[in-house]
């Protein structure tokens, strides 16, 4: 197994959503054998780390007394490097995955930005966000951290399904992130296995009504005009990050280069992953879904001339291709 096959899972979720329980369910499975865990506690007492340590002798590190997205970013880089180096010194194969359990107030964007010095490790980064099925609709209204966590997710997972039906929570999730598959498994082991091994087959409950719009969230669909050059497309992506700043939560879509297959564009906050060829998307439309907080479509249109990009409110059909 090459170093590049190690997956870095950023496990986020608001306070009390059940991240430690999900992680413990995963660590109890035989498939978790090659997993390392990093726990971030915002307080001085590392309760979650102590609980997880009881699960066995897995490689584990603590980031305590601070939020990893605010004050501990350099500590995170150091910790990951040390985990990887210790594994090499012991002569073991690379970890299959490293899971960072974030504090409940962490925003994924700054954490992903802090990982840039680790590019040489070739980590495959994925954001998983756990949401309380009981409290999600209420948290969506009041906490910007919740919105940032949900918007950044590549996989959304519902907890506490023994206490609430999933439909209201999924509607709240879809109002912020219509792109990510939703894992709605009541059984702990099945939920953990689906979350960490594969997102195939994870989908929102069928027949949901269209979600009511989130009062602070804007979903927008950007399409480049034929007059836009390839260089202008790339410059526009950087300009979008600079224009929106912290109000940019997520970007996902396809770009068509002058030659070769379409390229997958993925961004969390102002951090873009490297553009990746996606041969399976040949023939699909070039467009970008943009998720923002406290920015209107009218403000976005002022960012660049209409000869370069056209903005629209996406329909459910328009989002289906992503």
mmCIF file of C-alpha atoms in Angstrom:
data_model
loop_
_atom_site.group_PDB
_atom_site.id
_atom_site.type_symbol
_atom_site.label_atom_id
_atom_site.label_comp_id
_atom_site.label_asym_id
_atom_site.label_seq_id
_atom_site.Cartn_x
_atom_site.Cartn_y
_atom_site.Cartn_z
ATOM 1 C CA UNK A 1 0.000 0.000 0.000
ATOM 2 C CA UNK A 2 1.448 3.347 -0.985
ATOM 3 C CA UNK A 3 1.463 6.394 1.233
ATOM 4 C CA UNK A 4 -1.022 8.083 -1.093
ATOM 5 C CA UNK A 5 -3.752 5.612 -0.149
ATOM 6 C CA UNK A 6 -4.115 6.989 3.382
ATOM 7 C CA UNK A 7 -7.463 8.687 3.836
ATOM 8 C CA UNK A 8 -7.753 11.648 6.202
ATOM 9 C CA UNK A 9 -11.296 11.841 7.561
ATOM 10 C CA UNK A 10 -12.262 15.118 9.174
ATOM 11 C CA UNK A 11 -15.132 14.106 11.455
ATOM 12 C CA UNK A 12 -17.125 17.210 12.318
ATOM 13 C CA UNK A 13 -20.465 17.771 13.975
ATOM 14 C CA UNK A 14 -22.054 20.232 16.351
ATOM 15 C CA UNK A 15 -21.866 19.917 20.133
ATOM 16 C CA UNK A 16 -23.582 16.756 21.358
ATOM 17 C CA UNK A 17 -24.201 15.253 17.936
ATOM 18 C CA UNK A 18 -22.562 11.954 18.906
ATOM 19 C CA UNK A 19 -19.196 12.001 17.127
ATOM 20 C CA UNK A 20 -17.458 9.938 19.809
ATOM 21 C CA UNK A 21 -20.217 7.310 19.714
ATOM 22 C CA UNK A 22 -19.937 7.060 15.929
ATOM 23 C CA UNK A 23 -16.177 6.708 16.199
ATOM 24 C CA UNK A 24 -16.453 4.036 18.885
ATOM 25 C CA UNK A 25 -18.918 2.084 16.734
ATOM 26 C CA UNK A 26 -16.382 2.217 13.914
ATOM 27 C CA UNK A 27 -13.413 1.218 16.074
ATOM 28 C CA UNK A 28 -15.338 -1.857 17.248
ATOM 29 C CA UNK A 29 -15.441 -3.198 13.691
ATOM 30 C CA UNK A 30 -12.661 -5.375 12.255
ATOM 31 C CA UNK A 31 -12.399 -3.032 9.259
ATOM 32 C CA UNK A 32 -11.022 -0.313 11.569
ATOM 33 C CA UNK A 33 -7.777 -2.186 12.204
ATOM 34 C CA UNK A 34 -5.557 0.277 10.295
ATOM 35 C CA UNK A 35 -7.151 3.457 11.690
ATOM 36 C CA UNK A 36 -5.376 6.173 13.670
ATOM 37 C CA UNK A 37 -7.364 8.727 15.657
ATOM 38 C CA UNK A 38 -6.718 12.352 16.592
ATOM 39 C CA UNK A 39 -9.115 13.868 19.135
ATOM 40 C CA UNK A 40 -9.604 17.621 19.510
ATOM 41 C CA UNK A 41 -11.129 18.756 22.796
ATOM 42 C CA UNK A 42 -11.826 22.484 23.150
ATOM 43 C CA UNK A 43 -11.599 22.245 26.953
ATOM 44 C CA UNK A 44 -8.755 21.360 29.278
ATOM 45 C CA UNK A 45 -10.186 17.960 30.264
ATOM 46 C CA UNK A 46 -9.826 15.429 27.466
ATOM 47 C CA UNK A 47 -12.956 13.369 28.145
ATOM 48 C CA UNK A 48 -13.509 12.103 24.581
ATOM 49 C CA UNK A 49 -9.875 11.016 24.298
ATOM 50 C CA UNK A 50 -10.148 9.046 27.518
ATOM 51 C CA UNK A 51 -13.324 7.330 26.304
ATOM 52 C CA UNK A 52 -11.799 6.376 22.952
ATOM 53 C CA UNK A 53 -8.603 5.157 24.626
ATOM 54 C CA UNK A 54 -10.703 2.540 26.407
ATOM 55 C CA UNK A 55 -11.552 0.979 23.032
ATOM 56 C CA UNK A 56 -8.128 -0.616 22.595
ATOM 57 C CA UNK A 57 -4.519 0.017 21.645
ATOM 58 C CA UNK A 58 -5.071 1.965 18.442
ATOM 59 C CA UNK A 59 -2.641 4.796 17.570
ATOM 60 C CA UNK A 60 -4.161 7.936 19.061
ATOM 61 C CA UNK A 61 -3.142 11.549 19.643
ATOM 62 C CA UNK A 62 -4.787 14.416 21.541
ATOM 63 C CA UNK A 63 -5.179 18.096 20.682
ATOM 64 C CA UNK A 64 -6.572 19.566 23.893
ATOM 65 C CA UNK A 65 -7.381 23.010 25.335
ATOM 66 C CA UNK A 66 -8.159 24.717 22.054
ATOM 67 C CA UNK A 67 -10.204 24.474 18.880
ATOM 68 C CA UNK A 68 -8.327 22.926 15.970
ATOM 69 C CA UNK A 69 -9.743 25.413 13.471
ATOM 70 C CA UNK A 70 -8.668 28.424 15.569
ATOM 71 C CA UNK A 71 -5.525 27.883 17.631
ATOM 72 C CA UNK A 72 -4.179 24.374 17.024
ATOM 73 C CA UNK A 73 -3.566 24.212 13.270
ATOM 74 C CA UNK A 74 0.237 23.922 13.567
ATOM 75 C CA UNK A 75 -0.206 21.285 16.287
ATOM 76 C CA UNK A 76 -2.407 19.296 13.921
ATOM 77 C CA UNK A 77 0.218 19.299 11.168
ATOM 78 C CA UNK A 78 2.899 18.221 13.643
ATOM 79 C CA UNK A 79 0.655 15.476 15.066
ATOM 80 C CA UNK A 80 -0.157 13.988 11.660
ATOM 81 C CA UNK A 81 3.504 13.979 10.670
ATOM 82 C CA UNK A 82 4.430 12.257 13.917
ATOM 83 C CA UNK A 83 1.743 9.589 13.501
ATOM 84 C CA UNK A 84 2.968 8.803 9.984
ATOM 85 C CA UNK A 85 6.648 8.857 11.010
ATOM 86 C CA UNK A 86 6.042 6.601 14.022
ATOM 87 C CA UNK A 87 4.274 4.098 11.803
ATOM 88 C CA UNK A 88 7.259 4.071 9.425
ATOM 89 C CA UNK A 89 9.740 3.687 12.301
ATOM 90 C CA UNK A 90 7.787 0.689 13.552
ATOM 91 C CA UNK A 91 7.959 -0.885 10.111
ATOM 92 C CA UNK A 92 4.199 -1.032 9.699
ATOM 93 C CA UNK A 93 2.261 -0.290 6.522
ATOM 94 C CA UNK A 94 0.720 3.168 6.072
ATOM 95 C CA UNK A 95 -2.523 3.780 7.897
ATOM 96 C CA UNK A 96 -5.606 3.092 5.823
ATOM 97 C CA UNK A 97 -7.183 6.163 7.398
ATOM 98 C CA UNK A 98 -6.511 8.847 9.990
ATOM 99 C CA UNK A 99 -9.641 10.227 11.655
ATOM 100 C CA UNK A 100 -9.650 13.667 13.252
ATOM 101 C CA UNK A 101 -12.571 14.045 15.665
ATOM 102 C CA UNK A 102 -13.068 17.818 15.764
ATOM 103 C CA UNK A 103 -14.528 19.806 18.609
ATOM 104 C CA UNK A 104 -18.196 20.662 18.229
ATOM 105 C CA UNK A 105 -17.416 24.297 17.390
ATOM 106 C CA UNK A 106 -14.794 23.645 14.700
ATOM 107 C CA UNK A 107 -15.302 24.869 11.140
ATOM 108 C CA UNK A 108 -13.803 22.529 8.496
ATOM 109 C CA UNK A 109 -12.523 25.260 6.140
ATOM 110 C CA UNK A 110 -9.622 26.545 8.273
ATOM 111 C CA UNK A 111 -8.653 22.989 9.192
ATOM 112 C CA UNK A 112 -8.365 21.968 5.542
ATOM 113 C CA UNK A 113 -6.340 25.098 4.821
ATOM 114 C CA UNK A 114 -3.911 24.128 7.579
ATOM 115 C CA UNK A 115 -3.243 20.763 5.890
ATOM 116 C CA UNK A 116 -1.492 22.346 2.910
ATOM 117 C CA UNK A 117 2.027 21.744 4.350
ATOM 118 C CA UNK A 118 1.206 18.010 4.290
ATOM 119 C CA UNK A 119 0.715 17.826 0.523
ATOM 120 C CA UNK A 120 3.759 15.559 0.152
ATOM 121 C CA UNK A 121 2.017 12.874 2.247
ATOM 122 C CA UNK A 122 -0.635 12.446 -0.451
ATOM 123 C CA UNK A 123 -3.523 12.213 2.002
ATOM 124 C CA UNK A 124 -6.990 11.729 0.519
ATOM 125 C CA UNK A 125 -9.085 14.191 2.510
ATOM 126 C CA UNK A 126 -12.804 13.718 3.200
ATOM 127 C CA UNK A 127 -15.170 15.699 5.417
ATOM 128 C CA UNK A 128 -17.853 13.777 7.316
ATOM 129 C CA UNK A 129 -20.408 15.770 9.319
ATOM 130 C CA UNK A 130 -22.620 14.180 11.950
ATOM 131 C CA UNK A 131 -25.974 15.829 12.698
ATOM 132 C CA UNK A 132 -28.434 15.318 15.547
ATOM 133 C CA UNK A 133 -31.760 14.320 13.946
ATOM 134 C CA UNK A 134 -33.668 15.840 16.873
ATOM 135 C CA UNK A 135 -31.957 19.231 16.987
ATOM 136 C CA UNK A 136 -30.824 19.792 13.388
ATOM 137 C CA UNK A 137 -33.764 22.028 12.320
ATOM 138 C CA UNK A 138 -33.276 24.257 15.379
ATOM 139 C CA UNK A 139 -29.470 24.348 15.111
ATOM 140 C CA UNK A 140 -29.747 25.307 11.443
ATOM 141 C CA UNK A 141 -31.519 28.511 12.461
ATOM 142 C CA UNK A 142 -29.176 29.662 15.212
ATOM 143 C CA UNK A 143 -25.582 28.447 14.743
ATOM 144 C CA UNK A 144 -23.295 29.438 11.890
ATOM 145 C CA UNK A 145 -20.847 26.706 12.952
ATOM 146 C CA UNK A 146 -23.538 24.130 12.174
ATOM 147 C CA UNK A 147 -24.039 25.594 8.705
ATOM 148 C CA UNK A 148 -20.295 25.642 8.008
ATOM 149 C CA UNK A 149 -19.960 22.008 9.082
ATOM 150 C CA UNK A 150 -22.913 20.842 6.994
ATOM 151 C CA UNK A 151 -21.924 22.805 3.890
ATOM 152 C CA UNK A 152 -18.378 21.418 3.959
ATOM 153 C CA UNK A 153 -19.420 17.779 4.166
ATOM 154 C CA UNK A 154 -18.793 15.213 1.492
ATOM 155 C CA UNK A 155 -20.882 12.825 3.588
ATOM 156 C CA UNK A 156 -23.674 13.765 6.000
ATOM 157 C CA UNK A 157 -24.626 11.362 8.794
ATOM 158 C CA UNK A 158 -27.708 11.458 11.022
ATOM 159 C CA UNK A 159 -27.577 10.419 14.674
ATOM 160 C CA UNK A 160 -30.297 9.832 17.284
ATOM 161 C CA UNK A 161 -32.731 8.343 14.788
ATOM 162 C CA UNK A 162 -34.317 6.444 17.677
ATOM 163 C CA UNK A 163 -35.683 9.783 18.890
ATOM 164 C CA UNK A 164 -36.817 11.504 15.695
ATOM 165 C CA UNK A 165 -37.901 10.776 12.141
ATOM 166 C CA UNK A 166 -35.179 11.682 9.625
ATOM 167 C CA UNK A 167 -37.251 13.812 7.226
ATOM 168 C CA UNK A 168 -37.178 17.182 9.076
ATOM 169 C CA UNK A 169 -33.446 16.886 9.714
ATOM 170 C CA UNK A 170 -32.719 15.942 6.093
ATOM 171 C CA UNK A 171 -34.776 18.907 4.915
ATOM 172 C CA UNK A 172 -32.595 21.178 7.082
ATOM 173 C CA UNK A 173 -29.437 19.564 5.705
ATOM 174 C CA UNK A 174 -30.595 19.853 2.115
ATOM 175 C CA UNK A 175 -31.294 23.579 2.552
ATOM 176 C CA UNK A 176 -27.561 24.042 3.214
ATOM 177 C CA UNK A 177 -25.904 21.173 1.332
ATOM 178 C CA UNK A 178 -27.869 19.581 -1.515
ATOM 179 C CA UNK A 179 -24.766 17.788 -2.815
ATOM 180 C CA UNK A 180 -23.663 15.294 -0.169
ATOM 181 C CA UNK A 181 -25.175 11.825 0.338
ATOM 182 C CA UNK A 182 -26.932 11.338 3.668
ATOM 183 C CA UNK A 183 -26.353 8.269 5.843
ATOM 184 C CA UNK A 184 -29.599 7.625 7.736
ATOM 185 C CA UNK A 185 -28.892 4.301 9.466
ATOM 186 C CA UNK A 186 -30.398 3.674 12.903
ATOM 187 C CA UNK A 187 -28.100 0.725 13.647
ATOM 188 C CA UNK A 188 -24.764 1.951 15.027
ATOM 189 C CA UNK A 189 -22.515 -0.619 13.344
ATOM 190 C CA UNK A 190 -24.229 -0.245 9.963
ATOM 191 C CA UNK A 191 -24.046 3.535 10.196
ATOM 192 C CA UNK A 192 -20.331 3.448 11.052
ATOM 193 C CA UNK A 193 -19.522 0.980 8.293
ATOM 194 C CA UNK A 194 -21.386 3.025 5.669
ATOM 195 C CA UNK A 195 -19.809 6.261 6.874
ATOM 196 C CA UNK A 196 -16.186 5.177 6.897
ATOM 197 C CA UNK A 197 -16.046 2.530 4.170
ATOM 198 C CA UNK A 198 -18.297 3.821 1.423
ATOM 199 C CA UNK A 199 -20.916 6.443 0.655
ATOM 200 C CA UNK A 200 -22.459 4.388 -2.134
ATOM 201 C CA UNK A 201 -26.097 3.815 -1.510
ATOM 202 C CA UNK A 202 -26.309 6.578 1.107
ATOM 203 C CA UNK A 203 -29.068 8.920 0.012
ATOM 204 C CA UNK A 204 -31.807 11.106 1.411
ATOM 205 C CA UNK A 205 -35.139 9.501 2.180
ATOM 206 C CA UNK A 206 -37.221 9.285 -0.983
ATOM 207 C CA UNK A 207 -40.206 11.528 -1.459
ATOM 208 C CA UNK A 208 -39.045 14.452 0.656
ATOM 209 C CA UNK A 209 -40.711 17.783 -0.061
ATOM 210 C CA UNK A 210 -38.460 20.555 -1.286
ATOM 211 C CA UNK A 211 -36.625 22.062 1.671
ATOM 212 C CA UNK A 212 -37.493 25.562 2.781
ATOM 213 C CA UNK A 213 -34.622 27.964 2.128
ATOM 214 C CA UNK A 214 -32.205 28.620 4.954
ATOM 215 C CA UNK A 215 -32.458 32.322 5.880
ATOM 216 C CA UNK A 216 -28.701 32.949 5.683
ATOM 217 C CA UNK A 217 -27.693 30.468 2.968
ATOM 218 C CA UNK A 218 -27.571 31.104 -0.780
ATOM 219 C CA UNK A 219 -27.306 28.251 -3.284
ATOM 220 C CA UNK A 220 -26.132 29.477 -6.664
ATOM 221 C CA UNK A 221 -25.267 27.844 -9.974
ATOM 222 C CA UNK A 222 -22.457 29.438 -12.007
ATOM 223 C CA UNK A 223 -22.084 28.788 -15.730
ATOM 224 C CA UNK A 224 -19.262 30.234 -17.805
ATOM 225 C CA UNK A 225 -20.116 31.864 -21.118
ATOM 226 C CA UNK A 226 -18.486 30.706 -24.368
ATOM 227 C CA UNK A 227 -16.418 33.915 -24.324
ATOM 228 C CA UNK A 228 -14.641 32.931 -21.080
ATOM 229 C CA UNK A 229 -11.148 31.578 -21.689
ATOM 230 C CA UNK A 230 -9.606 28.743 -19.690
ATOM 231 C CA UNK A 231 -7.319 31.194 -17.881
ATOM 232 C CA UNK A 232 -10.299 33.395 -17.029
ATOM 233 C CA UNK A 233 -12.110 30.401 -15.579
ATOM 234 C CA UNK A 234 -9.179 29.611 -13.267
ATOM 235 C CA UNK A 235 -8.748 33.266 -12.298
ATOM 236 C CA UNK A 236 -12.451 33.477 -11.520
ATOM 237 C CA UNK A 237 -12.194 30.630 -9.009
ATOM 238 C CA UNK A 238 -9.502 32.533 -7.122
ATOM 239 C CA UNK A 239 -11.465 35.771 -7.377
ATOM 240 C CA UNK A 240 -14.539 34.019 -5.962
ATOM 241 C CA UNK A 241 -12.588 32.954 -2.867
ATOM 242 C CA UNK A 242 -11.150 36.438 -2.402
ATOM 243 C CA UNK A 243 -14.511 38.166 -2.937
ATOM 244 C CA UNK A 244 -16.478 35.924 -0.574
ATOM 245 C CA UNK A 245 -13.896 35.155 2.110
ATOM 246 C CA UNK A 246 -15.439 33.385 5.089
ATOM 247 C CA UNK A 247 -18.872 33.670 3.492
ATOM 248 C CA UNK A 248 -17.891 31.020 0.918
ATOM 249 C CA UNK A 249 -18.845 27.616 2.359
ATOM 250 C CA UNK A 250 -18.605 25.170 -0.559
ATOM 251 C CA UNK A 251 -17.884 24.932 -4.290
ATOM 252 C CA UNK A 252 -18.421 21.796 -6.340
ATOM 253 C CA UNK A 253 -18.819 21.140 -10.042
ATOM 254 C CA UNK A 254 -17.129 20.547 -13.384
ATOM 255 C CA UNK A 255 -14.819 22.562 -15.594
ATOM 256 C CA UNK A 256 -14.091 21.690 -19.231
ATOM 257 C CA UNK A 257 -10.386 22.255 -20.044
ATOM 258 C CA UNK A 258 -9.200 22.969 -23.604
ATOM 259 C CA UNK A 259 -8.371 19.262 -23.968
ATOM 260 C CA UNK A 260 -8.897 16.076 -21.996
ATOM 261 C CA UNK A 261 -11.771 14.985 -19.741
ATOM 262 C CA UNK A 262 -13.750 17.332 -17.481
ATOM 263 C CA UNK A 263 -12.118 18.364 -14.234
ATOM 264 C CA UNK A 264 -13.785 18.005 -10.853
ATOM 265 C CA UNK A 265 -13.738 21.221 -8.810
ATOM 266 C CA UNK A 266 -14.141 20.897 -5.041
ATOM 267 C CA UNK A 267 -13.671 23.635 -2.477
ATOM 268 C CA UNK A 268 -14.418 23.978 1.219
ATOM 269 C CA UNK A 269 -14.309 27.544 2.424
ATOM 270 C CA UNK A 270 -11.627 29.312 0.387
ATOM 271 C CA UNK A 271 -9.536 26.132 -0.045
ATOM 272 C CA UNK A 272 -9.741 24.252 -3.355
ATOM 273 C CA UNK A 273 -8.594 20.687 -3.843
ATOM 274 C CA UNK A 274 -6.375 20.127 -6.897
ATOM 275 C CA UNK A 275 -8.458 19.881 -10.069
ATOM 276 C CA UNK A 276 -8.944 16.174 -10.772
ATOM 277 C CA UNK A 277 -9.759 14.559 -14.166
ATOM 278 C CA UNK A 278 -13.171 12.892 -14.200
ATOM 279 C CA UNK A 279 -13.486 10.786 -17.387
ATOM 280 C CA UNK A 280 -16.886 9.498 -16.290
ATOM 281 C CA UNK A 281 -18.238 13.047 -16.592
ATOM 282 C CA UNK A 282 -17.554 13.368 -20.341
ATOM 283 C CA UNK A 283 -20.647 14.858 -21.939
ATOM 284 C CA UNK A 284 -21.927 16.408 -18.725
ATOM 285 C CA UNK A 285 -22.525 20.120 -18.369
ATOM 286 C CA UNK A 286 -19.836 22.519 -17.195
ATOM 287 C CA UNK A 287 -21.228 24.284 -14.123
ATOM 288 C CA UNK A 288 -20.376 25.018 -10.494
ATOM 289 C CA UNK A 289 -22.642 24.845 -7.457
ATOM 290 C CA UNK A 290 -21.696 27.517 -4.911
ATOM 291 C CA UNK A 291 -22.949 27.554 -1.309
ATOM 292 C CA UNK A 292 -22.618 30.834 0.570
ATOM 293 C CA UNK A 293 -23.654 32.448 3.825
ATOM 294 C CA UNK A 294 -24.870 36.062 4.050
ATOM 295 C CA UNK A 295 -24.326 36.797 0.357
ATOM 296 C CA UNK A 296 -27.084 37.381 -2.190
ATOM 297 C CA UNK A 297 -27.215 36.444 -5.843
ATOM 298 C CA UNK A 298 -27.234 40.145 -6.717
ATOM 299 C CA UNK A 299 -23.947 40.646 -4.849
ATOM 300 C CA UNK A 300 -22.410 37.679 -6.665
ATOM 301 C CA UNK A 301 -23.378 39.134 -10.028
ATOM 302 C CA UNK A 302 -21.397 42.278 -9.203
ATOM 303 C CA UNK A 303 -18.220 40.215 -8.882
ATOM 304 C CA UNK A 304 -17.632 39.638 -12.597
ATOM 305 C CA UNK A 305 -19.168 40.818 -15.882
ATOM 306 C CA UNK A 306 -22.025 38.790 -17.368
ATOM 307 C CA UNK A 307 -19.848 38.167 -20.419
ATOM 308 C CA UNK A 308 -17.756 35.842 -18.210
ATOM 309 C CA UNK A 309 -20.227 33.993 -15.979
ATOM 310 C CA UNK A 310 -23.966 33.650 -15.553
ATOM 311 C CA UNK A 311 -25.556 33.058 -12.139
ATOM 312 C CA UNK A 312 -28.791 31.209 -11.458
ATOM 313 C CA UNK A 313 -30.707 29.815 -8.521
ATOM 314 C CA UNK A 314 -30.284 26.053 -9.031
ATOM 315 C CA UNK A 315 -33.294 23.799 -9.330
ATOM 316 C CA UNK A 316 -33.374 20.268 -7.940
ATOM 317 C CA UNK A 317 -32.873 19.064 -11.511
ATOM 318 C CA UNK A 318 -29.905 21.355 -11.954
ATOM 319 C CA UNK A 319 -28.241 19.905 -8.862
ATOM 320 C CA UNK A 320 -28.854 16.298 -9.829
ATOM 321 C CA UNK A 321 -25.758 16.120 -12.030
ATOM 322 C CA UNK A 322 -23.539 16.800 -9.029
#
